[in-house]
CSV table of C-alpha atoms in Angstrom, one decimal:
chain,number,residue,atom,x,y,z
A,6,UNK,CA,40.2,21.8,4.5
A,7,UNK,CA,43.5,24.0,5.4
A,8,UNK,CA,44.5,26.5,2.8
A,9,UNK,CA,48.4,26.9,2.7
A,10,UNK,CA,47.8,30.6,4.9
A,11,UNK,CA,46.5,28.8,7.7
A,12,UNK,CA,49.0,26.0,7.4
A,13,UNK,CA,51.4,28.3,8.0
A,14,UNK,CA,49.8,30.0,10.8
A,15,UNK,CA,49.5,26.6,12.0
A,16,UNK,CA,53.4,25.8,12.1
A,17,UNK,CA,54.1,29.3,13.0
A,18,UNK,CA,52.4,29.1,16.0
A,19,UNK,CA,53.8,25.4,17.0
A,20,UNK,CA,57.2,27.3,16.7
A,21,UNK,CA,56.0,29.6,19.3
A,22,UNK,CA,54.6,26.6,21.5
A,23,UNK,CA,57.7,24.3,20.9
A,24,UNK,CA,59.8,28.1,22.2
A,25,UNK,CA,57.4,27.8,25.3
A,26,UNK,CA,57.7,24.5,26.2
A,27,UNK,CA,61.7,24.9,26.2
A,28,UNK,CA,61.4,27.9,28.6
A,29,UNK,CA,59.2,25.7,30.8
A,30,UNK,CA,61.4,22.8,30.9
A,31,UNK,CA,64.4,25.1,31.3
A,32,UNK,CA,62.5,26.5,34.2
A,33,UNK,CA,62.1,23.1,35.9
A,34,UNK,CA,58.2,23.2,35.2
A,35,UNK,CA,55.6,20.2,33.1
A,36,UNK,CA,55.9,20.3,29.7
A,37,UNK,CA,52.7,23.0,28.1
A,38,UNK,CA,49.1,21.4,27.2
A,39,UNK,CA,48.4,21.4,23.9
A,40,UNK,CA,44.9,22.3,23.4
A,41,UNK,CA,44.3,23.3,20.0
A,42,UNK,CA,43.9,20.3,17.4
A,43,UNK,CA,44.3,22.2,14.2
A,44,UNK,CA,47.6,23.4,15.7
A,45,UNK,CA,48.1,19.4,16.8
A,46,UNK,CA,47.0,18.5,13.1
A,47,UNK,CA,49.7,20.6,12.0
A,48,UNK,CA,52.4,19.3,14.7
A,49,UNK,CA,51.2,15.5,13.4
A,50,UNK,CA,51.5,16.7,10.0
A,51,UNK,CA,55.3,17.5,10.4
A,52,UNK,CA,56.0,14.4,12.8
A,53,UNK,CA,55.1,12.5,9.1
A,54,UNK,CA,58.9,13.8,8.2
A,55,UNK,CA,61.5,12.9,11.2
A,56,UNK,CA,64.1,15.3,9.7
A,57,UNK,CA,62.1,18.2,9.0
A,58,UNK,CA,60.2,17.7,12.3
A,59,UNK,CA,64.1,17.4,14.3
A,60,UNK,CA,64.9,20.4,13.0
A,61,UNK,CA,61.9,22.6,13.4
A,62,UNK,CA,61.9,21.6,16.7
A,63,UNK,CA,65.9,21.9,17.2
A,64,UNK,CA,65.1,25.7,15.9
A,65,UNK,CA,62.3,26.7,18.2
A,66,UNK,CA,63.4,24.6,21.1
A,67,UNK,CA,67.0,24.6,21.0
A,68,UNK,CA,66.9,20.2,21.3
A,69,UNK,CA,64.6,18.1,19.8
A,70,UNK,CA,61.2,17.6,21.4
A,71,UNK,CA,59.0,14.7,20.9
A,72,UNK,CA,55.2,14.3,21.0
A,73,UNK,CA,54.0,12.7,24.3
A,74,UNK,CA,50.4,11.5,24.6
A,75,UNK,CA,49.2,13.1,28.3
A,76,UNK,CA,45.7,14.2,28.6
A,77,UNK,CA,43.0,16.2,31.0
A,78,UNK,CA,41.3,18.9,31.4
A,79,UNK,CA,41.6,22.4,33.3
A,80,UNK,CA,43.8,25.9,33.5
A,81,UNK,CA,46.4,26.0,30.9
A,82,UNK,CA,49.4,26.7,32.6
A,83,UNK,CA,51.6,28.2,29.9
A,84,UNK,CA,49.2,31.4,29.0
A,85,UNK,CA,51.0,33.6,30.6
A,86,UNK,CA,54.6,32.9,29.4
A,87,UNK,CA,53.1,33.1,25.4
A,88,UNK,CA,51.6,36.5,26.1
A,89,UNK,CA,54.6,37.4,27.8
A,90,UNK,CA,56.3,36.6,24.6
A,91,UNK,CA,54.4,36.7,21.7
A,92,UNK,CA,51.1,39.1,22.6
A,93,UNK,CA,47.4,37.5,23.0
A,94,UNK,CA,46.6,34.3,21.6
A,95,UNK,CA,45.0,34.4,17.8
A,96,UNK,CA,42.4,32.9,17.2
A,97,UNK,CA,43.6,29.3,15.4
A,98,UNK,CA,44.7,28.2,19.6
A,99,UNK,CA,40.4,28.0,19.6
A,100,UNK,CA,40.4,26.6,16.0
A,101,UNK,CA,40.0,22.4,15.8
A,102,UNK,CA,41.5,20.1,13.2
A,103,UNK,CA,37.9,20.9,11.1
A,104,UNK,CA,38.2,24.5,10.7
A,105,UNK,CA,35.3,25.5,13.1
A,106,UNK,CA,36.3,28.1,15.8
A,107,UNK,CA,35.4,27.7,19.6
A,108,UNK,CA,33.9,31.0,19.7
A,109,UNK,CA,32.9,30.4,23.5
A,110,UNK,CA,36.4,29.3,24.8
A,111,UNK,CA,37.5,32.5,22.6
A,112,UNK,CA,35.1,34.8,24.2
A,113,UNK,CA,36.4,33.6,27.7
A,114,UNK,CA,39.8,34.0,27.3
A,115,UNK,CA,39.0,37.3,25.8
A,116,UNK,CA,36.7,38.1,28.8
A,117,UNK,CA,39.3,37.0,31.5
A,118,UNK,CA,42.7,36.2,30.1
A,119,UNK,CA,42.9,32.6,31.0
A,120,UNK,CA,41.9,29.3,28.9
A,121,UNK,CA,40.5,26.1,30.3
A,122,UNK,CA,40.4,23.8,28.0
A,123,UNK,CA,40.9,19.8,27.4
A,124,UNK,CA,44.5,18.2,25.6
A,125,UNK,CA,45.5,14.8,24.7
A,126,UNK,CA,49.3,15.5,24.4
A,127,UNK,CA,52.5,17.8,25.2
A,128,UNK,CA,55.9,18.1,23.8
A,129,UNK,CA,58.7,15.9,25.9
A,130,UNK,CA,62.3,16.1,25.0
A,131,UNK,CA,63.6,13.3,23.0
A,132,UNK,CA,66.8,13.1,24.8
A,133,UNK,CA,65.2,11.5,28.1
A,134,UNK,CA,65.1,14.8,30.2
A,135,UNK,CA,62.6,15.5,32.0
């Protein structure tokens, strides 16, 4: 189970996601994989409130943003523009929803700065942009 530190780590680093994906749509590029399901969990976990999850998005993201089922599998496109950003990637992108680390998906992207990795969703605005 999620203590309250990671939860925040969690949230913290959706912010961070949610300020990607804005850039990317502002830059006329797809929406940013999401890869990690305890960071998912957490975005699901604040979806359960409409108003809480409007504004948190509104703050990061400058508009609303709505979670979009799209899945496969490859390069993660957005790497680059959270490093440019925020720094590396901690650790909870490589975390699941259970707590257990991906310590060889970790180990790669420490080895050659880029993650390949499955998702099942992205962030779309709510507004009908695309």
């Amino acid at each position: 189970m999620s203590t309250a530190t990671d939860m925040a780590v969690q949230l913290e680093e959706l912010g961070k996601f949610f300020t990607v994906a804005a850039r990317r749509f502002d830059a006329g590029q797809p929406a940013p994989e999401m890869f990690s399901t305890a960071i998912d969990a957490a975005w699901h976990r604040l979806a359960q409130d409409p108003r809480a999850h409007s504004a948190f998005t509104a703050e990061h993201a400058g508009r609303e943003l709505a979670h979009s089922e799209a899945s496969g599998c490859g390069p993660i496109a957005w790497v680059d523009t959270y490093e440019e950003a925020y720094g590396p990637l901690p650790d909870v992108w490589f975390t699941a929803a259970d707590g257990s680390l991906d310590t060889a998906g970790l180990a790669a992207y420490r080895e050659t700065g880029r993650v390949v990795a499955e998702w099942n969703c992205s962030p779309a605005p709510s507004d009908g942009e695309r």
